[in-house]
Amino acid sequence: MNPTTNDAAGYHAGAADSVYARIALRFLPLLFACYVMAYLDRVNVGFAKLQMLNDLQLSETVYGLGAGVFFLGYFIFEVPSNLLLHKIGARRWIARIMITWSILSMCTAWVSTPLQLYVVRFLLGIAEAGFYPGMLLYLTYWFPAHRRGRMVALLTAGNPVSGMLGGPLSGFLMTSMAGVGGMYGWQWLFILEALPGILLGIVVFRHLNDRVADAGWLSAEERAMVQRDIDMDNTSRTHASIGATFKSGRVWLLALILFCIIMGSYALSFWQPTIIKGTGITNPTLIGILTIIPYTAALLSMILMGRSADKHRERRWHVIVPALFAACGFVVCANTAHSAVLSVVGLTMVAMGVVSALPMFWALPTSFLGGAGAAAGIALINSTANLAGFISPTVIGALKSMTGTLSSGLYLVAGTLTLAALLIWAFIPARLVNR
């Protein structure tokens, strides 16, 4: 069906575009800011590592496990969290997530033993469980499929933006705050970067609407048009129940594909500062500034990829090509350990690939998941796949401790990204997702 005919009678395409632009303007800036803070609080341990390992006498293996154990708590509570969001509303649940995770992230400043690091990171995963899939689910309440690709890309742009802002900010805080109040710079990093998340949680509670029917800032006719678009979009979905979702081989296949992509995403997030430091650059501020380059390129590529996917109604190759590009970037990084310029080139390829592939991936499951099945399916795929966030830093850290180099771990991640591309090409039919 032509997408313009999905809008309610009496609304031509231009009027519908105007309504959806207003919806995007109301929610996307806030959700974007929340995602920036979520990702920053999740991975700033990668920058803190540059100092805290020496200060606390921790090994690379302990760091890898501490970074990754976050995702065990995330995995356990992801599906229940998303189902609760679907039941009680995004406003309350996303606000709760943001406030609790920010407090726990702040607590990382006072860890002093490996066990304390593991416990805080595990609890942080529990607190944040359901956040990103919850926001993806929230977008399905407001945007039909043919309008959602660009919205997901704009939301997920918080990933590279957090890297662009977080790198220089983290480096600056670690350098300038060292010794203030008798604390290390990395301690102030955790404390100061957690505060905005608490404030944003309060804003979310006051500002979000749970349903289209609650949007008093839209006219009755506009609310009816949006709701009809969403209802018509849901009629084409094949997995609307929780039971069908858990039994679907396609859902589990997509979880495996996302797992492979996330292996690359967190290899970048947790090890990028270490890769740059390995070229001989040791100043945390300069390392932070250099991370701007990969994430700036990634932001541009993500936006362009989202527009292209929506324009051409093509989803599969918009994931396959970025995944393969990122794999090539990891191979470059593995072979240029002593060249800062070439390492940054490789990291830029990685960032452009994985950051573009992730939002494009979510067009695949949301094309056939609907209703409660969407809440459960999105959470199931995301939680299972995010176990890669545990395995990626843990395995790479162990390999680095054994071999003294990151190369073997980077080759491993390049292989998982290649596998993701092959699985999509071989097993995800275009007719299912290209709409």
Short mmCIF file of C-alpha atoms in Angstrom, two decimals:
data_model
loop_
_atom_site.label_atom_id
_atom_site.label_comp_id
_atom_site.label_asym_id
_atom_site.label_seq_id
_atom_site.Cartn_x
_atom_site.Cartn_y
_atom_site.Cartn_z
CA MET A 1 0.00 0.00 0.00
CA ASN A 2 1.24 3.50 -0.81
CA PRO A 3 2.33 5.07 2.49
CA THR A 4 0.52 8.31 1.81
CA THR A 5 -2.78 6.46 1.80
CA ASN A 6 -2.17 5.25 5.34
CA ASP A 7 -2.86 8.73 6.70
CA ALA A 8 -6.37 9.51 7.85
CA ALA A 9 -8.92 10.78 5.35
CA GLY A 10 -8.70 14.50 4.87
CA TYR A 11 -4.94 14.65 5.38
CA HIS A 12 -2.71 14.84 2.35
CA ALA A 13 0.95 13.80 2.52
CA GLY A 14 2.19 17.29 3.37
CA ALA A 15 -0.18 17.67 6.31
CA ALA A 16 0.76 14.24 7.63
CA ASP A 17 4.44 15.13 7.29
CA SER A 18 3.81 18.24 9.36
CA VAL A 19 2.13 16.28 12.14
CA TYR A 20 4.90 13.70 12.35
CA ALA A 21 7.50 16.47 12.29
CA ARG A 22 5.82 17.99 15.36
CA ILE A 23 5.84 14.63 17.11
CA ALA A 24 9.51 14.17 16.32
CA LEU A 25 10.34 17.67 17.52
CA ARG A 26 8.53 17.08 20.80
CA PHE A 27 10.08 13.72 21.70
CA LEU A 28 13.28 13.13 19.73
CA PRO A 29 15.48 15.83 21.32
CA LEU A 30 14.69 14.53 24.81
CA LEU A 31 15.08 10.85 23.90
CA PHE A 32 18.29 11.72 22.06
CA ALA A 33 19.73 13.46 25.12
CA CYS A 34 18.76 10.49 27.27
CA TYR A 35 20.51 8.09 24.92
CA VAL A 36 23.66 10.22 24.91
CA MET A 37 23.80 10.05 28.70
CA ALA A 38 22.96 6.34 28.78
CA TYR A 39 25.74 5.43 26.42
CA LEU A 40 28.22 7.75 28.12
CA ASP A 41 27.53 6.30 31.57
CA ARG A 42 27.75 2.78 30.17
CA VAL A 43 31.15 3.07 28.47
CA ASN A 44 33.01 5.86 30.30
CA VAL A 45 34.76 3.07 32.17
CA GLY A 46 36.82 2.74 28.97
CA PHE A 47 38.36 6.14 29.65
CA ALA A 48 38.54 5.67 33.42
CA LYS A 49 40.59 2.55 32.67
CA LEU A 50 43.50 4.71 31.51
CA GLN A 51 44.06 5.72 35.15
CA MET A 52 42.09 3.45 37.46
CA LEU A 53 43.92 0.24 36.54
CA ASN A 54 47.18 1.66 37.85
CA ASP A 55 45.59 3.44 40.80
CA LEU A 56 43.73 0.32 41.95
CA GLN A 57 46.31 -2.22 40.73
CA LEU A 58 43.83 -4.02 38.46
CA SER A 59 44.72 -6.25 35.51
CA GLU A 60 43.44 -6.07 31.93
CA THR A 61 41.46 -9.25 32.60
CA VAL A 62 39.76 -7.69 35.64
CA TYR A 63 38.92 -4.61 33.58
CA GLY A 64 37.48 -6.69 30.76
CA LEU A 65 35.31 -8.69 33.13
CA GLY A 66 34.24 -5.57 35.03
CA ALA A 67 33.28 -3.80 31.81
CA GLY A 68 31.39 -6.84 30.56
CA VAL A 69 29.56 -8.00 33.69
CA PHE A 70 27.24 -5.03 33.19
CA PHE A 71 25.60 -7.02 30.41
CA LEU A 72 24.78 -10.03 32.57
CA GLY A 73 22.46 -7.92 34.70
CA TYR A 74 21.18 -6.28 31.54
CA PHE A 75 20.42 -9.68 29.99
CA ILE A 76 18.54 -11.05 32.99
CA PHE A 77 16.19 -8.09 33.42
CA GLU A 78 15.77 -6.83 29.84
CA VAL A 79 12.58 -8.68 28.84
CA PRO A 80 10.75 -8.08 32.18
CA SER A 81 11.75 -4.42 32.00
CA ASN A 82 10.33 -3.91 28.49
CA LEU A 83 7.12 -5.73 29.36
CA LEU A 84 6.71 -3.47 32.39
CA LEU A 85 7.25 -0.41 30.19
CA HIS A 86 4.54 -1.66 27.82
CA LYS A 87 2.20 -2.20 30.79
CA ILE A 88 2.75 0.85 33.01
CA GLY A 89 3.95 3.40 30.43
CA ALA A 90 7.19 4.83 29.11
CA ARG A 91 7.03 8.03 31.15
CA ARG A 92 7.37 6.37 34.54
CA TRP A 93 9.59 3.49 33.51
CA ILE A 94 12.18 5.36 31.45
CA ALA A 95 12.42 7.99 34.19
CA ARG A 96 13.00 5.24 36.77
CA ILE A 97 15.69 3.65 34.61
CA MET A 98 17.58 6.89 34.13
CA ILE A 99 17.61 7.94 37.76
CA THR A 100 18.65 4.56 39.17
CA TRP A 101 21.38 3.91 36.61
CA SER A 102 22.83 7.42 37.11
CA ILE A 103 23.08 6.88 40.86
CA LEU A 104 24.79 3.51 40.38
CA SER A 105 27.17 4.90 37.76
CA MET A 106 28.18 7.54 40.28
CA CYS A 107 28.88 4.80 42.84
CA THR A 108 31.61 3.43 40.54
CA ALA A 109 33.76 6.33 41.75
CA TRP A 110 34.23 4.61 45.11
CA VAL A 111 35.11 1.05 44.06
CA SER A 112 38.50 -0.13 45.28
CA THR A 113 38.54 -3.91 44.66
CA PRO A 114 37.70 -6.16 41.70
CA LEU A 115 34.63 -7.52 43.54
CA GLN A 116 33.27 -4.04 44.18
CA LEU A 117 33.75 -3.19 40.49
CA TYR A 118 31.92 -6.35 39.43
CA VAL A 119 29.00 -5.72 41.81
CA VAL A 120 28.48 -2.09 40.80
CA ARG A 121 28.70 -2.88 37.09
CA PHE A 122 26.27 -5.79 37.47
CA LEU A 123 23.76 -3.59 39.32
CA LEU A 124 24.22 -0.89 36.69
CA GLY A 125 23.18 -3.42 34.05
CA ILE A 126 20.06 -4.31 36.02
CA ALA A 127 19.17 -0.63 36.39
CA GLU A 128 19.59 0.17 32.70
CA ALA A 129 17.88 -2.99 31.39
CA GLY A 130 15.10 -2.09 28.98
CA PHE A 131 16.23 1.45 28.23
CA TYR A 132 17.21 1.28 24.56
CA PRO A 133 14.64 -1.35 23.50
CA GLY A 134 12.10 0.59 25.51
CA MET A 135 12.78 3.70 23.45
CA LEU A 136 12.58 1.64 20.25
CA LEU A 137 9.23 0.29 21.42
CA TYR A 138 8.12 3.82 22.27
CA LEU A 139 8.82 4.95 18.70
CA THR A 140 6.51 2.20 17.39
CA TYR A 141 3.69 3.85 19.37
CA TRP A 142 4.13 7.12 17.44
CA PHE A 143 5.62 6.38 14.01
CA PRO A 144 4.53 3.79 11.39
CA ALA A 145 7.23 1.63 9.80
CA HIS A 146 7.78 3.78 6.71
CA ARG A 147 8.55 6.81 8.90
CA ARG A 148 10.49 5.07 11.64
CA GLY A 149 13.87 4.33 10.00
CA ARG A 150 15.02 7.92 10.14
CA MET A 151 13.65 8.34 13.69
CA VAL A 152 15.65 5.34 14.92
CA ALA A 153 18.74 6.67 13.16
CA LEU A 154 18.32 10.09 14.76
CA LEU A 155 17.81 8.50 18.18
CA THR A 156 20.79 6.19 17.84
CA ALA A 157 22.89 9.14 16.74
CA GLY A 158 23.27 9.55 20.50
CA ASN A 159 25.88 6.81 20.26
CA PRO A 160 28.42 8.73 18.14
CA VAL A 161 27.49 12.04 19.75
CA SER A 162 28.26 10.58 23.18
CA GLY A 163 31.63 9.57 21.77
CA MET A 164 32.23 13.02 20.27
CA LEU A 165 31.36 14.78 23.53
CA GLY A 166 32.34 12.11 26.01
CA GLY A 167 35.89 11.55 24.80
CA PRO A 168 37.12 15.12 25.20
CA LEU A 169 35.00 15.62 28.34
CA SER A 170 36.29 12.46 29.99
CA GLY A 171 39.88 13.29 29.13
CA PHE A 172 39.47 16.84 30.45
CA LEU A 173 37.85 15.73 33.72
CA MET A 174 40.48 13.07 34.38
CA THR A 175 43.25 15.62 33.87
CA SER A 176 41.80 18.76 35.43
CA MET A 177 40.01 17.22 38.42
CA ALA A 178 42.87 14.96 39.54
CA GLY A 179 43.58 15.57 43.20
CA VAL A 180 40.53 17.78 43.84
CA GLY A 181 39.03 16.84 47.19
CA GLY A 182 41.68 14.18 47.59
CA MET A 183 40.16 12.07 44.80
CA TYR A 184 41.51 10.74 41.53
CA GLY A 185 40.47 12.23 38.19
CA TRP A 186 38.69 9.03 37.16
CA GLN A 187 36.53 9.25 40.32
CA TRP A 188 35.35 12.72 39.38
CA LEU A 189 34.66 11.39 35.89
CA PHE A 190 32.04 8.96 37.22
CA ILE A 191 30.52 11.51 39.62
CA LEU A 192 30.15 14.47 37.27
CA GLU A 193 29.03 12.49 34.22
CA ALA A 194 26.22 10.86 36.21
CA LEU A 195 24.51 14.06 37.37
CA PRO A 196 22.83 15.01 34.04
CA GLY A 197 21.15 11.59 33.87
CA ILE A 198 19.31 12.25 37.12
CA LEU A 199 18.05 15.60 35.85
CA LEU A 200 16.95 14.10 32.53
CA GLY A 201 15.03 11.38 34.36
CA ILE A 202 12.96 14.08 36.07
CA VAL A 203 12.33 15.80 32.72
CA VAL A 204 11.21 12.50 31.15
CA PHE A 205 8.68 11.95 33.95
CA ARG A 206 7.18 15.39 33.37
CA HIS A 207 7.32 15.54 29.56
CA LEU A 208 6.64 12.17 27.85
CA ASN A 209 3.16 11.00 26.82
CA ASP A 210 2.52 7.27 27.11
CA ARG A 211 0.00 7.04 24.26
CA VAL A 212 -1.22 9.00 21.26
CA ALA A 213 -4.53 9.49 23.07
CA ASP A 214 -2.71 11.43 25.81
CA ALA A 215 -1.19 13.97 23.39
CA GLY A 216 -3.26 17.05 24.18
CA TRP A 217 -0.88 19.14 22.07
CA LEU A 218 -2.32 17.40 18.96
CA SER A 219 -5.86 18.05 17.73
CA ALA A 220 -8.43 15.26 17.88
CA GLU A 221 -8.17 14.84 14.10
CA GLU A 222 -4.39 14.63 14.26
CA ARG A 223 -4.49 12.05 17.04
CA ALA A 224 -6.98 9.99 15.03
CA MET A 225 -4.75 10.13 11.95
CA VAL A 226 -1.65 8.98 13.85
CA GLN A 227 -3.52 6.22 15.65
CA ARG A 228 -4.98 4.93 12.38
CA ASP A 229 -1.50 4.88 10.84
CA ILE A 230 -0.17 2.87 13.78
CA ASP A 231 -3.14 0.48 13.76
CA MET A 232 -2.80 -0.16 10.01
CA ASP A 233 0.92 -0.70 10.44
CA ASN A 234 0.26 -3.30 13.14
CA THR A 235 -2.09 -5.34 10.93
CA SER A 236 0.83 -6.40 8.72
CA ARG A 237 2.86 -7.85 11.58
CA THR A 238 3.06 -11.58 12.10
CA HIS A 239 4.28 -11.83 15.72
CA ALA A 240 1.82 -10.01 17.97
CA SER A 241 1.89 -12.35 21.00
CA ILE A 242 4.63 -13.06 23.50
CA GLY A 243 4.40 -16.81 22.93
CA ALA A 244 4.84 -16.52 19.17
CA THR A 245 7.84 -14.30 19.69
CA PHE A 246 9.70 -16.73 21.97
CA LYS A 247 9.00 -19.64 19.61
CA SER A 248 10.13 -17.82 16.49
CA GLY A 249 13.34 -19.07 14.94
CA ARG A 250 13.58 -15.81 13.04
CA VAL A 251 13.64 -13.83 16.30
CA TRP A 252 16.50 -15.96 17.65
CA LEU A 253 18.36 -15.63 14.34
CA LEU A 254 18.08 -11.86 14.58
CA ALA A 255 19.41 -12.03 18.16
CA LEU A 256 22.47 -13.88 16.83
CA ILE A 257 22.97 -11.32 14.08
CA LEU A 258 22.74 -8.43 16.53
CA PHE A 259 25.10 -10.28 18.89
CA CYS A 260 27.73 -10.31 16.14
CA ILE A 261 27.29 -6.60 15.43
CA ILE A 262 27.42 -5.65 19.11
CA MET A 263 30.69 -7.57 19.48
CA GLY A 264 32.11 -4.89 17.20
CA SER A 265 30.28 -2.01 18.84
CA TYR A 266 31.66 -2.68 22.30
CA ALA A 267 35.11 -3.57 21.04
CA LEU A 268 35.13 0.01 19.75
CA SER A 269 33.60 1.57 22.87
CA PHE A 270 35.72 -0.20 25.48
CA TRP A 271 39.05 -0.42 23.63
CA GLN A 272 39.27 2.66 21.42
CA PRO A 273 41.20 4.70 24.02
CA THR A 274 43.56 1.74 24.54
CA ILE A 275 44.14 1.37 20.78
CA ILE A 276 45.04 5.06 20.49
CA LYS A 277 47.25 4.90 23.59
CA GLY A 278 49.05 1.90 22.07
CA THR A 279 50.34 4.13 19.25
CA GLY A 280 52.35 6.13 21.78
CA ILE A 281 49.85 8.88 22.67
CA THR A 282 49.45 8.93 26.47
CA ASN A 283 47.77 12.25 27.31
CA PRO A 284 44.10 11.51 28.20
CA THR A 285 42.89 14.85 26.83
CA LEU A 286 44.57 14.28 23.46
CA ILE A 287 43.22 10.74 23.31
CA GLY A 288 39.74 12.13 23.97
CA ILE A 289 40.12 14.71 21.21
CA LEU A 290 41.21 12.07 18.70
CA THR A 291 38.07 10.01 19.41
CA ILE A 292 36.03 12.87 17.94
CA ILE A 293 37.18 11.93 14.43
CA PRO A 294 35.68 8.40 14.25
CA TYR A 295 32.43 9.42 15.92
CA THR A 296 31.93 12.50 13.77
CA ALA A 297 32.27 10.39 10.62
CA ALA A 298 29.95 7.79 12.17
CA LEU A 299 27.27 10.37 12.91
CA LEU A 300 27.23 11.55 9.30
CA SER A 301 27.19 8.03 7.88
CA MET A 302 24.36 6.98 10.22
CA ILE A 303 22.12 9.87 9.17
CA LEU A 304 22.79 9.30 5.48
CA MET A 305 22.19 5.57 5.85
CA GLY A 306 18.85 6.15 7.60
CA ARG A 307 17.67 8.50 4.87
CA SER A 308 18.77 6.09 2.16
CA ALA A 309 17.01 3.13 3.80
CA ASP A 310 13.72 5.00 4.08
CA LYS A 311 13.98 6.47 0.57
CA HIS A 312 14.66 3.15 -1.13
CA ARG A 313 12.62 1.00 1.30
CA GLU A 314 15.61 -1.33 1.50
CA ARG A 315 16.80 -2.72 4.85
CA ARG A 316 19.08 -5.74 4.38
CA TRP A 317 21.98 -4.19 2.44
CA HIS A 318 21.88 -1.14 4.69
CA VAL A 319 23.05 -3.49 7.46
CA ILE A 320 25.27 -5.83 5.42
CA VAL A 321 27.50 -3.16 3.86
CA PRO A 322 28.22 -1.25 7.13
CA ALA A 323 28.97 -4.51 8.96
CA LEU A 324 31.53 -5.54 6.34
CA PHE A 325 33.04 -2.04 6.33
CA ALA A 326 33.50 -2.21 10.12
CA ALA A 327 35.12 -5.65 9.79
CA CYS A 328 37.67 -4.18 7.40
CA GLY A 329 38.30 -1.37 9.89
CA PHE A 330 39.15 -3.83 12.67
CA VAL A 331 41.62 -5.57 10.34
CA VAL A 332 43.27 -2.20 9.68
CA CYS A 333 43.52 -1.53 13.44
CA ALA A 334 45.04 -4.96 14.06
CA ASN A 335 47.86 -4.22 11.60
CA THR A 336 48.64 -0.57 12.42
CA ALA A 337 49.31 -0.67 16.16
CA HIS A 338 52.26 1.74 15.95
CA SER A 339 50.75 4.34 13.60
CA ALA A 340 48.39 6.87 15.15
CA VAL A 341 47.16 8.07 11.74
CA LEU A 342 46.38 4.61 10.37
CA SER A 343 44.86 3.48 13.67
CA VAL A 344 42.48 6.46 13.61
CA VAL A 345 41.62 5.62 9.98
CA GLY A 346 40.79 2.05 11.02
CA LEU A 347 38.78 3.25 14.02
CA THR A 348 36.87 5.64 11.77
CA MET A 349 35.95 2.76 9.46
CA VAL A 350 34.84 0.73 12.48
CA ALA A 351 32.76 3.56 13.93
CA MET A 352 31.07 4.35 10.61
CA GLY A 353 30.24 0.69 10.12
CA VAL A 354 28.94 -0.42 13.51
CA VAL A 355 27.21 2.87 14.35
CA SER A 356 25.36 2.81 11.00
CA ALA A 357 24.54 -0.92 11.16
CA LEU A 358 22.89 -0.83 14.59
CA PRO A 359 19.89 1.47 13.88
CA MET A 360 19.46 -0.09 10.43
CA PHE A 361 19.32 -3.53 12.05
CA TRP A 362 16.26 -2.56 14.12
CA ALA A 363 14.23 -2.03 10.95
CA LEU A 364 14.39 -5.82 10.52
CA PRO A 365 12.56 -7.10 13.65
CA THR A 366 10.19 -4.12 13.95
CA SER A 367 8.92 -4.93 10.44
CA PHE A 368 7.14 -8.07 11.66
CA LEU A 369 6.81 -7.70 15.46
CA GLY A 370 3.70 -6.05 16.84
CA GLY A 371 1.75 -5.52 20.06
CA ALA A 372 2.98 -7.32 23.17
CA GLY A 373 5.09 -9.41 20.83
CA ALA A 374 7.03 -6.26 19.93
CA ALA A 375 7.70 -5.47 23.59
CA ALA A 376 8.90 -9.01 24.27
CA GLY A 377 10.64 -9.52 20.91
CA ILE A 378 12.62 -6.29 20.88
CA ALA A 379 13.72 -6.91 24.47
CA LEU A 380 14.54 -10.59 23.80
CA ILE A 381 16.66 -9.76 20.76
CA ASN A 382 18.40 -6.86 22.48
CA SER A 383 19.06 -8.61 25.79
CA THR A 384 20.36 -11.82 24.23
CA ALA A 385 22.51 -9.93 21.75
CA ASN A 386 23.88 -7.65 24.43
CA LEU A 387 25.57 -10.62 26.04
CA ALA A 388 28.17 -9.67 23.44
CA GLY A 389 28.81 -6.67 25.66
CA PHE A 390 29.98 -9.15 28.30
CA ILE A 391 31.86 -11.48 25.97
CA SER A 392 33.56 -8.84 23.81
CA PRO A 393 35.56 -6.96 26.50
CA THR A 394 36.08 -10.10 28.57
CA VAL A 395 37.53 -12.17 25.72
CA ILE A 396 39.55 -9.29 24.26
CA GLY A 397 40.91 -8.45 27.71
CA ALA A 398 41.92 -12.07 28.33
CA LEU A 399 43.55 -12.34 24.89
CA LYS A 400 45.45 -9.11 25.48
CA SER A 401 46.70 -10.39 28.85
CA MET A 402 47.86 -13.64 27.23
CA THR A 403 49.39 -12.24 24.05
CA GLY A 404 50.31 -8.68 25.00
CA THR A 405 48.48 -7.33 21.94
CA LEU A 406 44.92 -6.52 20.87
CA SER A 407 45.38 -7.96 17.37
CA SER A 408 43.90 -11.42 17.99
CA GLY A 409 40.82 -9.93 19.64
CA LEU A 410 40.34 -7.45 16.81
CA TYR A 411 40.53 -10.23 14.21
CA LEU A 412 37.92 -12.17 16.20
CA VAL A 413 35.53 -9.21 16.16
CA ALA A 414 36.09 -8.68 12.42
CA GLY A 415 35.01 -12.29 11.94
CA THR A 416 31.78 -11.84 13.93
CA LEU A 417 30.80 -8.79 11.86
CA THR A 418 31.42 -10.73 8.66
CA LEU A 419 29.23 -13.53 10.02
CA ALA A 420 26.42 -11.03 10.73
CA ALA A 421 26.48 -9.85 7.13
CA LEU A 422 26.42 -13.41 5.78
CA LEU A 423 23.49 -14.42 8.01
CA ILE A 424 21.37 -11.48 6.86
CA TRP A 425 22.20 -12.16 3.20
CA ALA A 426 21.42 -15.88 3.47
CA PHE A 427 18.45 -16.07 5.85
CA ILE A 428 16.53 -12.76 6.02
CA PRO A 429 14.28 -12.43 2.94
CA ALA A 430 13.89 -8.97 1.43
CA ARG A 431 10.10 -9.38 1.14
CA LEU A 432 9.85 -9.58 4.95
CA VAL A 433 11.66 -6.36 5.83
CA ASN A 434 11.80 -4.05 2.78
CA ARG A 435 8.81 -1.79 3.34
#
